Tab-separated table of C-alpha atoms in Angstrom:
chain	number	residue	atom	x	y	z
A	1	MET	CA	-9.649	32.802	-1.440
A	2	ALA	CA	-6.543	32.035	-3.491
A	3	LYS	CA	-6.630	31.251	-7.151
A	4	ILE	CA	-4.467	28.232	-8.115
A	5	THR	CA	-3.840	27.125	-11.661
A	6	TYR	CA	-3.034	23.400	-12.262
A	7	ILE	CA	-1.576	22.635	-15.706
A	8	GLU	CA	-1.851	19.098	-16.811
A	9	HIS	CA	0.912	17.343	-18.723
A	10	ASN	CA	-1.060	17.859	-21.989
A	11	GLY	CA	-1.359	21.558	-21.295
A	12	THR	CA	-5.051	21.609	-20.048
A	13	GLU	CA	-5.401	24.336	-17.356
A	14	HIS	CA	-7.649	24.030	-14.351
A	15	VAL	CA	-8.212	27.240	-12.305
A	16	VAL	CA	-9.418	26.570	-8.849
A	17	GLU	CA	-10.491	28.837	-5.948
A	18	ALA	CA	-8.840	27.458	-2.845
A	19	GLU	CA	-9.610	28.448	0.720
A	20	PRO	CA	-6.579	29.410	2.799
A	21	GLY	CA	-5.683	26.671	5.216
A	22	MET	CA	-6.365	23.788	2.879
A	23	THR	CA	-3.511	22.234	0.926
A	24	VAL	CA	-2.783	22.512	-2.706
A	25	MET	CA	-3.540	18.738	-2.962
A	26	GLU	CA	-6.886	19.129	-1.186
A	27	ALA	CA	-7.957	21.951	-3.462
A	28	ALA	CA	-7.076	19.800	-6.533
A	29	VAL	CA	-8.907	16.710	-5.286
A	30	LYS	CA	-11.934	18.779	-4.215
A	31	ASN	CA	-12.129	20.159	-7.773
A	32	SER	CA	-11.367	16.922	-9.473
A	33	VAL	CA	-8.141	18.087	-11.060
A	34	PRO	CA	-6.824	15.027	-12.976
A	35	GLY	CA	-3.364	13.685	-12.299
A	36	ILE	CA	-3.223	14.255	-8.529
A	37	GLU	CA	-3.953	10.935	-7.013
A	38	ALA	CA	-3.183	11.539	-3.274
A	39	GLU	CA	-3.469	7.871	-2.446
A	40	CYS	CA	-2.632	8.323	1.210
A	41	GLY	CA	-5.080	11.219	1.705
A	42	GLY	CA	-2.480	13.832	2.630
A	43	ALA	CA	-0.330	12.045	5.172
A	44	CYS	CA	2.873	12.695	3.318
A	45	ALA	CA	3.105	8.995	2.822
A	46	CYS	CA	2.747	8.100	-0.780
A	47	ALA	CA	4.196	10.758	-3.184
A	48	THR	CA	1.201	10.504	-5.526
A	49	CYS	CA	0.374	14.223	-5.326
A	50	HIS	CA	3.686	15.312	-6.910
A	51	VAL	CA	3.591	18.722	-8.754
A	52	TYR	CA	6.141	21.101	-10.312
A	53	VAL	CA	5.851	24.569	-8.859
A	54	ASP	CA	6.133	27.271	-11.556
A	55	PRO	CA	9.698	28.689	-11.205
A	56	SER	CA	8.304	32.186	-10.524
A	57	TRP	CA	6.482	30.794	-7.443
A	58	LYS	CA	9.198	28.503	-6.076
A	59	ASP	CA	10.478	30.935	-3.386
A	60	LYS	CA	6.997	32.007	-2.203
A	61	VAL	CA	6.018	28.378	-1.768
A	62	GLY	CA	8.901	27.731	0.433
A	63	ALA	CA	11.255	24.814	0.919
A	64	ARG	CA	10.604	21.088	1.360
A	65	GLU	CA	10.784	19.658	4.879
A	66	ASP	CA	12.797	16.534	5.537
A	67	MET	CA	9.862	14.188	5.500
A	68	GLU	CA	8.708	15.542	2.128
A	69	GLU	CA	12.258	15.261	0.844
A	70	ASP	CA	12.351	11.619	1.861
A	71	MET	CA	8.994	10.972	0.350
A	72	LEU	CA	9.962	12.510	-2.960
A	73	ASP	CA	12.355	9.535	-3.317
A	74	PHE	CA	9.095	7.715	-4.276
A	75	ALA	CA	8.186	10.206	-6.994
A	76	PHE	CA	9.274	10.042	-10.605
A	77	GLU	CA	11.263	12.599	-12.527
A	78	VAL	CA	11.920	14.799	-9.436
A	79	GLU	CA	13.172	18.263	-10.324
A	80	ASP	CA	14.363	21.251	-8.212
A	81	ASN	CA	10.840	22.652	-8.262
A	82	SER	CA	9.210	19.296	-7.374
A	83	ARG	CA	6.837	19.440	-4.376
A	84	LEU	CA	4.299	17.129	-2.768
A	85	SER	CA	1.104	19.265	-3.049
A	86	CYS	CA	-0.243	17.871	0.261
A	87	GLN	CA	2.619	19.748	1.950
A	88	ILE	CA	1.877	23.191	0.482
A	89	LYS	CA	-0.642	25.133	2.639
A	90	VAL	CA	-2.730	27.647	0.751
A	91	THR	CA	-2.357	31.183	2.034
A	92	ALA	CA	-3.524	34.554	0.694
A	93	GLU	CA	0.114	35.058	-0.528
A	94	LEU	CA	-0.221	32.178	-2.854
A	95	ASP	CA	-3.126	33.743	-4.819
A	96	GLY	CA	-2.179	33.157	-8.449
A	97	LEU	CA	-0.028	30.094	-7.824
A	98	ILE	CA	0.742	27.988	-10.859
A	99	VAL	CA	1.715	24.299	-10.580
A	100	LYS	CA	2.312	21.692	-13.288
A	101	VAL	CA	1.049	18.152	-12.845
A	102	PRO	CA	3.452	15.425	-14.043
A	103	GLU	CA	2.584	13.068	-16.793
A	104	LYS	CA	2.323	10.247	-14.291
A	105	GLN	CA	2.215	9.838	-10.610
A	106	PHE	CA	4.175	6.775	-9.691
B	1	MET	CA	3.537	-27.858	-4.295
B	2	SER	CA	0.220	-27.415	-2.607
B	3	LEU	CA	0.201	-27.083	1.151
B	4	SER	CA	-2.503	-28.923	3.114
B	5	GLU	CA	-5.933	-27.414	2.911
B	6	ILE	CA	-7.059	-25.243	5.799
B	7	GLU	CA	-10.691	-25.427	6.993
B	8	THR	CA	-12.171	-22.543	8.964
B	9	ASP	CA	-15.384	-20.714	9.645
B	10	VAL	CA	-14.280	-17.420	8.178
B	11	VAL	CA	-11.400	-16.233	5.962
B	12	ILE	CA	-10.713	-12.463	6.278
B	13	ILE	CA	-8.901	-10.956	3.392
B	14	GLY	CA	-6.921	-8.010	4.714
B	15	GLY	CA	-5.362	-7.468	8.178
B	16	GLY	CA	-5.942	-3.747	8.516
B	17	PRO	CA	-7.972	-2.326	11.432
B	18	CYS	CA	-11.294	-3.510	10.089
B	19	GLY	CA	-10.103	-7.010	9.340
B	20	LEU	CA	-8.607	-7.206	12.864
B	21	PHE	CA	-11.742	-5.971	14.579
B	22	ALA	CA	-13.749	-8.418	12.504
B	23	VAL	CA	-11.811	-11.197	14.317
B	24	PHE	CA	-13.076	-9.732	17.626
B	25	GLU	CA	-16.726	-9.587	16.616
B	26	LEU	CA	-16.713	-12.943	14.970
B	27	GLY	CA	-14.857	-14.368	17.903
B	28	LEU	CA	-17.521	-13.337	20.346
B	29	LEU	CA	-19.824	-15.461	18.289
B	30	ASP	CA	-17.414	-18.380	18.522
B	31	LEU	CA	-16.377	-18.144	14.915
B	32	LYS	CA	-12.833	-19.060	14.002
B	33	CYS	CA	-10.879	-16.837	11.631
B	34	HIS	CA	-7.922	-16.941	9.390
B	35	VAL	CA	-6.578	-13.600	8.213
B	36	ILE	CA	-4.659	-13.285	4.979
B	37	ASP	CA	-2.631	-10.203	4.099
B	38	ILE	CA	-0.165	-9.357	1.362
B	39	LEU	CA	2.023	-7.348	3.760
B	40	ASP	CA	4.489	-8.979	6.161
B	41	ARG	CA	2.646	-7.720	9.256
B	42	PRO	CA	-0.755	-6.739	10.488
B	43	GLY	CA	-2.179	-3.206	10.327
B	44	GLY	CA	-2.752	-2.591	6.653
B	45	GLN	CA	-2.540	1.136	5.751
B	46	CYS	CA	-2.182	1.931	9.442
B	47	ALA	CA	1.096	0.117	9.592
B	48	GLU	CA	2.309	0.637	6.072
B	49	LEU	CA	1.378	4.256	5.292
B	50	TYR	CA	1.136	6.028	8.661
B	51	PRO	CA	2.538	3.974	11.577
B	52	GLU	CA	3.718	7.132	13.343
B	53	LYS	CA	0.967	9.482	12.253
B	54	PRO	CA	-1.777	10.454	14.681
B	55	ILE	CA	-5.406	9.452	14.083
B	56	TYR	CA	-7.867	11.658	15.889
B	57	ASP	CA	-11.247	10.075	15.153
B	58	ILE	CA	-11.227	6.716	16.875
B	59	PRO	CA	-14.017	6.870	19.521
B	60	GLY	CA	-12.602	6.968	22.991
B	61	MET	CA	-9.011	7.631	21.797
B	62	PRO	CA	-8.338	11.272	21.443
B	63	VAL	CA	-5.166	10.525	19.628
B	64	VAL	CA	-3.567	7.266	18.544
B	65	THR	CA	-0.981	6.461	15.926
B	66	GLY	CA	-1.498	3.908	13.212
B	67	GLN	CA	0.879	1.503	14.846
B	68	GLU	CA	-0.609	2.010	18.290
B	69	LEU	CA	-4.073	1.289	17.028
B	70	THR	CA	-2.845	-1.850	15.348
B	71	ASP	CA	-1.103	-2.997	18.452
B	72	GLN	CA	-4.188	-2.316	20.576
B	73	LEU	CA	-6.419	-4.217	18.146
B	74	LEU	CA	-4.030	-7.155	18.230
B	75	GLU	CA	-4.168	-7.141	21.989
B	76	GLN	CA	-7.941	-7.047	21.901
B	77	ILE	CA	-8.233	-10.017	19.560
B	78	LYS	CA	-5.631	-12.199	21.272
B	79	PRO	CA	-8.272	-14.332	23.120
B	80	PHE	CA	-9.556	-15.503	19.777
B	81	ASN	CA	-6.221	-16.724	18.464
B	82	PRO	CA	-6.626	-15.657	14.887
B	83	GLU	CA	-4.210	-17.299	12.461
B	84	PHE	CA	-2.385	-14.916	10.179
B	85	HIS	CA	-1.010	-15.682	6.774
B	86	PHE	CA	1.274	-12.828	5.655
B	87	ASN	CA	2.999	-12.149	2.497
B	88	GLN	CA	0.228	-13.817	0.596
B	89	ARG	CA	-2.407	-12.586	-1.831
B	90	VAL	CA	-5.710	-14.449	-2.470
B	91	ASP	CA	-5.621	-15.141	-6.140
B	92	ALA	CA	-8.724	-17.310	-6.523
B	93	LEU	CA	-12.116	-17.418	-4.831
B	94	GLU	CA	-14.605	-20.025	-5.954
B	95	ARG	CA	-17.982	-21.154	-4.619
B	96	GLN	CA	-18.241	-24.879	-4.206
B	97	ALA	CA	-21.262	-27.089	-4.743
B	98	ASP	CA	-21.973	-27.204	-1.000
B	99	ASP	CA	-21.912	-23.336	-0.888
B	100	SER	CA	-18.648	-23.238	0.954
B	101	PHE	CA	-15.722	-21.261	-0.610
B	102	ARG	CA	-12.361	-22.386	-1.832
B	103	LEU	CA	-9.587	-19.815	-1.806
B	104	VAL	CA	-6.130	-20.156	-3.162
B	105	THR	CA	-3.269	-17.746	-2.428
B	106	ASP	CA	-0.270	-16.999	-4.583
B	107	ASP	CA	1.694	-19.263	-2.183
B	108	ASN	CA	-0.710	-22.123	-3.094
B	109	GLN	CA	-2.285	-22.192	0.342
B	110	VAL	CA	-5.796	-23.475	-0.011
B	111	PHE	CA	-8.600	-22.539	2.386
B	112	ARG	CA	-12.096	-23.962	2.705
B	113	THR	CA	-14.484	-21.664	4.502
B	114	ARG	CA	-18.191	-20.929	4.813
B	115	VAL	CA	-17.823	-17.184	4.841
B	116	VAL	CA	-15.387	-14.743	3.198
B	117	VAL	CA	-14.921	-11.281	4.538
B	118	ILE	CA	-13.159	-8.891	2.189
B	119	ALA	CA	-11.521	-6.166	4.324
B	120	ALA	CA	-8.989	-5.270	1.748
B	121	GLY	CA	-9.049	-1.447	2.034
B	122	GLY	CA	-7.609	0.181	-1.000
B	123	GLY	CA	-6.545	-3.118	-2.470
B	124	SER	CA	-3.392	-5.124	-2.160
B	125	PHE	CA	-0.070	-3.398	-1.581
B	126	THR	CA	2.130	-4.016	-4.577
B	127	PRO	CA	5.572	-2.670	-5.536
B	128	LYS	CA	5.501	0.566	-7.369
B	129	ARG	CA	6.392	0.266	-11.008
B	130	PRO	CA	8.529	3.193	-12.230
B	131	PRO	CA	6.726	4.826	-15.141
B	132	LEU	CA	9.532	4.081	-17.559
B	133	PRO	CA	8.462	3.535	-21.149
B	134	GLY	CA	8.426	-0.216	-21.968
B	135	ILE	CA	9.281	-1.445	-18.478
B	136	GLU	CA	6.549	-4.102	-18.669
B	137	ASP	CA	8.536	-5.868	-21.465
B	138	TYR	CA	11.393	-6.479	-19.068
B	139	GLU	CA	9.508	-7.480	-15.908
B	140	GLY	CA	10.318	-11.010	-14.822
B	141	THR	CA	13.294	-11.263	-17.182
B	142	SER	CA	15.431	-8.265	-16.406
B	143	VAL	CA	13.472	-6.096	-14.026
B	144	PHE	CA	12.492	-7.440	-10.601
B	145	TYR	CA	10.611	-5.854	-7.750
B	146	SER	CA	11.630	-8.392	-5.151
B	147	VAL	CA	14.301	-10.992	-4.639
B	148	LYS	CA	13.048	-14.545	-4.029
B	149	ARG	CA	16.246	-16.431	-4.606
B	150	MET	CA	19.628	-14.646	-4.411
B	151	GLU	CA	21.179	-17.426	-6.474
B	152	ASP	CA	19.131	-16.269	-9.472
B	153	PHE	CA	21.195	-13.134	-9.489
B	154	ARG	CA	24.581	-14.796	-9.690
B	155	ASP	CA	26.943	-13.251	-12.235
B	156	LYS	CA	24.401	-10.559	-13.166
B	157	ASN	CA	25.277	-6.983	-13.857
B	158	ILE	CA	22.847	-5.502	-11.393
B	159	LEU	CA	21.480	-1.982	-10.987
B	160	VAL	CA	19.533	-1.242	-7.834
B	161	VAL	CA	17.362	1.862	-7.814
B	162	GLY	CA	16.185	3.583	-4.628
B	163	GLY	CA	17.382	4.950	-1.307
B	164	GLY	CA	15.541	3.031	1.412
B	165	ASP	CA	16.273	-0.074	3.375
B	166	SER	CA	15.123	-2.457	0.657
B	167	ALA	CA	17.411	-0.857	-1.899
B	168	LEU	CA	20.445	-0.765	0.354
B	169	ASP	CA	19.907	-4.161	1.864
B	170	TRP	CA	19.672	-5.778	-1.581
B	171	VAL	CA	22.748	-3.915	-2.766
B	172	LEU	CA	24.786	-5.339	0.108
B	173	ASN	CA	23.172	-8.801	0.073
B	174	LEU	CA	23.528	-9.393	-3.651
B	175	LEU	CA	27.026	-7.853	-3.917
B	176	PRO	CA	28.800	-11.162	-3.346
B	177	PHE	CA	26.638	-12.882	-6.088
B	178	ALA	CA	26.788	-10.084	-8.689
B	179	LYS	CA	29.280	-9.706	-11.538
B	180	GLN	CA	28.799	-5.962	-11.153
B	181	MET	CA	26.714	-3.930	-8.828
B	182	ALA	CA	25.632	-0.291	-9.006
B	183	LEU	CA	23.106	1.830	-7.072
B	184	VAL	CA	21.183	4.791	-8.355
B	185	HIS	CA	19.498	7.243	-5.998
B	186	ARG	CA	18.323	10.755	-6.778
B	187	ARG	CA	20.238	12.384	-3.947
B	188	ASP	CA	23.088	11.793	-1.572
B	189	LYS	CA	20.850	11.384	1.416
B	190	PHE	CA	19.353	7.975	2.115
B	191	ARG	CA	16.363	6.843	4.179
B	192	ALA	CA	18.033	3.520	4.938
B	193	ALA	CA	19.738	2.575	8.146
B	194	PRO	CA	22.973	4.645	8.553
B	195	ASP	CA	24.991	1.463	8.945
B	196	SER	CA	23.881	0.123	5.617
B	197	VAL	CA	24.640	3.433	3.977
B	198	ASN	CA	28.146	3.467	5.484
B	199	ARG	CA	28.786	-0.032	4.258
B	200	MET	CA	27.619	0.835	0.789
B	201	HIS	CA	29.903	3.888	0.728
B	202	ALA	CA	32.828	1.689	1.860
B	203	LYS	CA	32.135	-0.795	-0.920
B	204	VAL	CA	32.102	2.102	-3.452
B	205	ALA	CA	35.446	3.314	-2.005
B	206	GLU	CA	36.882	-0.155	-2.472
B	207	ASP	CA	35.684	-0.108	-6.065
B	208	ALA	CA	33.535	-3.124	-5.328
B	209	MET	CA	30.482	-1.259	-6.717
B	210	GLN	CA	29.295	2.031	-8.225
B	211	PHE	CA	27.043	4.720	-6.934
B	212	HIS	CA	25.318	7.222	-9.241
B	213	MET	CA	23.330	10.134	-8.076
B	214	GLY	CA	20.516	10.587	-10.471
B	215	GLN	CA	17.328	9.211	-11.883
B	216	VAL	CA	16.804	6.471	-14.444
B	217	THR	CA	14.994	7.830	-17.429
B	218	GLN	CA	15.163	5.086	-20.123
B	219	LEU	CA	15.661	1.345	-20.475
B	220	HIS	CA	17.543	-0.079	-23.437
B	221	GLY	CA	17.402	-3.641	-24.707
B	222	ASN	CA	15.617	-6.168	-26.816
B	223	ASN	CA	13.085	-8.953	-26.306
B	224	GLY	CA	12.941	-8.499	-22.573
B	225	GLN	CA	16.743	-8.645	-22.240
B	226	LEU	CA	18.033	-5.345	-20.748
B	227	GLU	CA	21.358	-4.031	-22.029
B	228	GLY	CA	21.508	-0.733	-20.210
B	229	VAL	CA	19.800	2.341	-18.884
B	230	THR	CA	20.046	6.107	-19.228
B	231	ILE	CA	20.643	7.867	-15.963
B	232	LYS	CA	19.979	11.555	-15.694
B	233	THR	CA	22.489	13.091	-13.361
B	234	THR	CA	23.130	16.685	-12.322
B	235	ASP	CA	26.017	16.618	-14.813
B	236	GLY	CA	23.915	15.400	-17.736
B	237	GLU	CA	22.883	12.016	-19.021
B	238	ILE	CA	25.015	8.877	-18.702
B	239	HIS	CA	24.588	5.424	-20.184
B	240	HIS	CA	25.045	2.575	-17.710
B	241	GLU	CA	25.377	-1.028	-18.910
B	242	CYS	CA	23.484	-3.576	-16.872
B	243	ASP	CA	21.329	-6.672	-17.484
B	244	THR	CA	19.219	-6.578	-14.326
B	245	VAL	CA	17.370	-3.720	-12.621
B	246	LEU	CA	15.880	-3.861	-9.219
B	247	PRO	CA	13.647	-0.782	-8.560
B	248	PHE	CA	12.668	-0.204	-4.901
B	249	PHE	CA	10.161	2.668	-4.807
B	250	GLY	CA	7.889	1.493	-2.028
B	251	LEU	CA	4.348	0.082	-2.372
B	252	THR	CA	1.157	1.183	-3.879
B	253	MET	CA	-2.403	-0.138	-3.542
B	254	LYS	CA	-3.921	-2.047	-6.505
B	255	LEU	CA	-7.290	-3.737	-6.388
B	256	GLY	CA	-5.833	-6.969	-7.745
B	257	PRO	CA	-7.772	-10.190	-8.200
B	258	VAL	CA	-10.819	-8.929	-6.271
B	259	ALA	CA	-11.991	-7.425	-9.541
B	260	GLU	CA	-12.428	-10.915	-10.989
B	261	TRP	CA	-14.701	-12.353	-8.363
B	262	GLY	CA	-18.021	-11.296	-9.894
B	263	LEU	CA	-18.888	-8.790	-7.199
B	264	ASN	CA	-20.330	-6.091	-9.538
B	265	LEU	CA	-17.766	-3.484	-8.630
B	266	GLU	CA	-18.635	0.208	-8.759
B	267	GLN	CA	-15.538	2.360	-9.389
B	268	ASN	CA	-13.271	-0.299	-7.845
B	269	LEU	CA	-15.471	-0.603	-4.759
B	270	ILE	CA	-17.678	-3.464	-3.673
B	271	PRO	CA	-21.413	-2.664	-3.302
B	272	VAL	CA	-22.945	-4.091	-0.120
B	273	ASP	CA	-26.197	-3.821	1.785
B	274	THR	CA	-26.224	-1.923	5.053
B	275	GLU	CA	-27.870	-4.587	7.122
B	276	LYS	CA	-25.302	-7.267	6.678
B	277	PHE	CA	-22.601	-5.744	4.570
B	278	GLU	CA	-22.974	-8.658	2.282
B	279	THR	CA	-21.934	-8.403	-1.435
B	280	SER	CA	-24.015	-9.536	-4.362
B	281	GLU	CA	-22.672	-13.042	-3.560
B	282	PRO	CA	-24.219	-14.558	-0.454
B	283	GLY	CA	-21.608	-15.553	1.995
B	284	ILE	CA	-19.072	-12.999	0.754
B	285	PHE	CA	-19.011	-9.836	2.809
B	286	ALA	CA	-17.033	-6.615	2.371
B	287	ILE	CA	-16.269	-4.175	5.168
B	288	GLY	CA	-14.107	-1.092	5.496
B	289	ASP	CA	-12.692	1.091	2.806
B	290	ILE	CA	-13.271	-1.420	0.034
B	291	ASN	CA	-17.060	-1.368	0.235
B	292	THR	CA	-19.586	1.182	-0.924
B	293	TYR	CA	-23.267	1.907	-0.121
B	294	PRO	CA	-25.323	5.097	0.045
B	295	GLY	CA	-23.734	7.467	2.600
B	296	LYS	CA	-20.528	5.461	2.981
B	297	LEU	CA	-17.697	7.204	4.780
B	298	LYS	CA	-14.243	5.769	4.602
B	299	LEU	CA	-13.563	5.895	8.256
B	300	ILE	CA	-12.085	3.241	10.518
B	301	LEU	CA	-14.996	3.674	12.909
B	302	SER	CA	-17.451	2.904	10.115
B	303	GLY	CA	-15.528	-0.312	9.319
B	304	PHE	CA	-15.803	-1.317	12.954
B	305	HIS	CA	-19.589	-0.940	12.861
B	306	GLU	CA	-19.699	-2.902	9.597
B	307	ALA	CA	-17.623	-5.648	11.179
B	308	ALA	CA	-20.164	-6.011	14.034
B	309	LEU	CA	-23.219	-6.279	11.837
B	310	MET	CA	-21.436	-8.521	9.293
B	311	SER	CA	-20.573	-10.940	12.111
B	312	GLN	CA	-24.252	-11.431	13.050
B	313	ALA	CA	-25.051	-12.283	9.452
B	314	ALA	CA	-22.033	-14.588	9.106
B	315	HIS	CA	-23.080	-16.485	12.237
B	316	LYS	CA	-26.528	-17.177	10.672
B	317	ILE	CA	-24.779	-18.726	7.645
B	318	ILE	CA	-22.298	-20.759	9.576
B	319	ARG	CA	-24.557	-21.892	12.421
B	320	PRO	CA	-28.061	-21.683	11.019
B	321	ASP	CA	-29.588	-23.638	13.847
B	322	GLU	CA	-28.111	-21.566	16.686
B	323	LYS	CA	-29.894	-18.524	17.965
B	324	VAL	CA	-27.733	-15.580	18.921
B	325	VAL	CA	-28.854	-13.915	22.057
B	326	PHE	CA	-27.565	-10.320	22.030
B	327	GLN	CA	-25.220	-9.703	24.926
B	328	TYR	CA	-22.967	-7.010	26.250
B	329	THR	CA	-19.290	-7.698	27.077
B	330	THR	CA	-19.811	-5.606	30.264
B	331	SER	CA	-22.198	-8.025	31.823
B	332	SER	CA	-22.270	-11.279	29.955
B	333	SER	CA	-20.389	-14.021	31.772
B	334	SER	CA	-20.232	-16.123	28.675
B	335	LEU	CA	-18.652	-13.295	26.581
B	336	GLN	CA	-16.251	-12.538	29.402
B	337	LYS	CA	-15.227	-16.211	29.529
B	338	LYS	CA	-14.397	-15.957	25.783
B	339	LEU	CA	-12.426	-12.900	26.417
B	340	GLY	CA	-10.445	-14.641	29.141
B	341	VAL	CA	-11.334	-11.990	31.715
B	342	ARG	CA	-13.456	-14.265	33.875
């Protein structure tokens, strides 16, 4: 299991135990973390599971793929550490991951 | 201006997979359908969200893409000649004294029907509204999510936001009308057709328009009249003067007018029974992702089952004196005749 911390825009933290293999989006939705809408259900087709990866985790999480990069055009206030959480697979290496949830999904 | 009224047996709201398959099941019972959808083509989420993504849980199809499934369903329902009304949203649904229903779309098309099937999935697709503070105050006066008449944009100082085909197409189409034109996109890569992107770059090189790489963060103006925006670029914030903004950030699903039809919604879903998939209002059915009942699974295959049972109940309402004899398409000559295979 990997521990993932989601920090809401207002600072509220949600610590979730995620099973390797699921996505960071799925772990959030399964544990009712507010602010991650995932309208399309994880098809990388809506950009409503946008998160900011804590800078210390950015490299471990890896780079965006082209499709995700395209889809981020539909997100708001995209930063260098912006990711779509449906495209981050949980692995044992991501134990301790911290992501920030934006104030609003589009 | 109101178009002439359309009379039919069934109006289906939503042309996604469940709405399309409902045409088939109703068609086998000789019921004529009109399908209304806010998108410009059939398929609903399958066509809009994941046309090229594989679906693995359609019985008998180990793998099929959203678009392929849509195309196959359209082929399957062809014998029943459903009539489609795209780019329209049903705004009003009222029961009449004779228990029929009167529906009016946002295009003022009026339908009279005995049965309404709501197959609206996650709701109607509507343009995404950028979460910019105060944007509502400018909508319809300075901020527009679509272009109905290009002439309305003559001599405007226009800013288009986005990097897809809608954004690039409107930049190029409105350029001859605009006093000034600028495009903002968050990066130098575009999803739009390469030809449009090249043409845009050429126009920028000719000084016919501007391109800013960045994101709009603030709107400035008064009383609905926009005067400018703040754009955050990699080199810092810039102020850009404009009186019109066209944001193109794709579509999102909103429940829309369904909420006002007295259907006792539970968490934005329509409760139905599991015998007929009828709502609290007799004659109004709901199938697919938009309904809820104990044990509901939001699967396309569940919606297909719901469409079949709903059709039996719809037939009883529309043709109360006719008895339906249950038949299989494999062996029934009358069903095969309807399908045009005999």
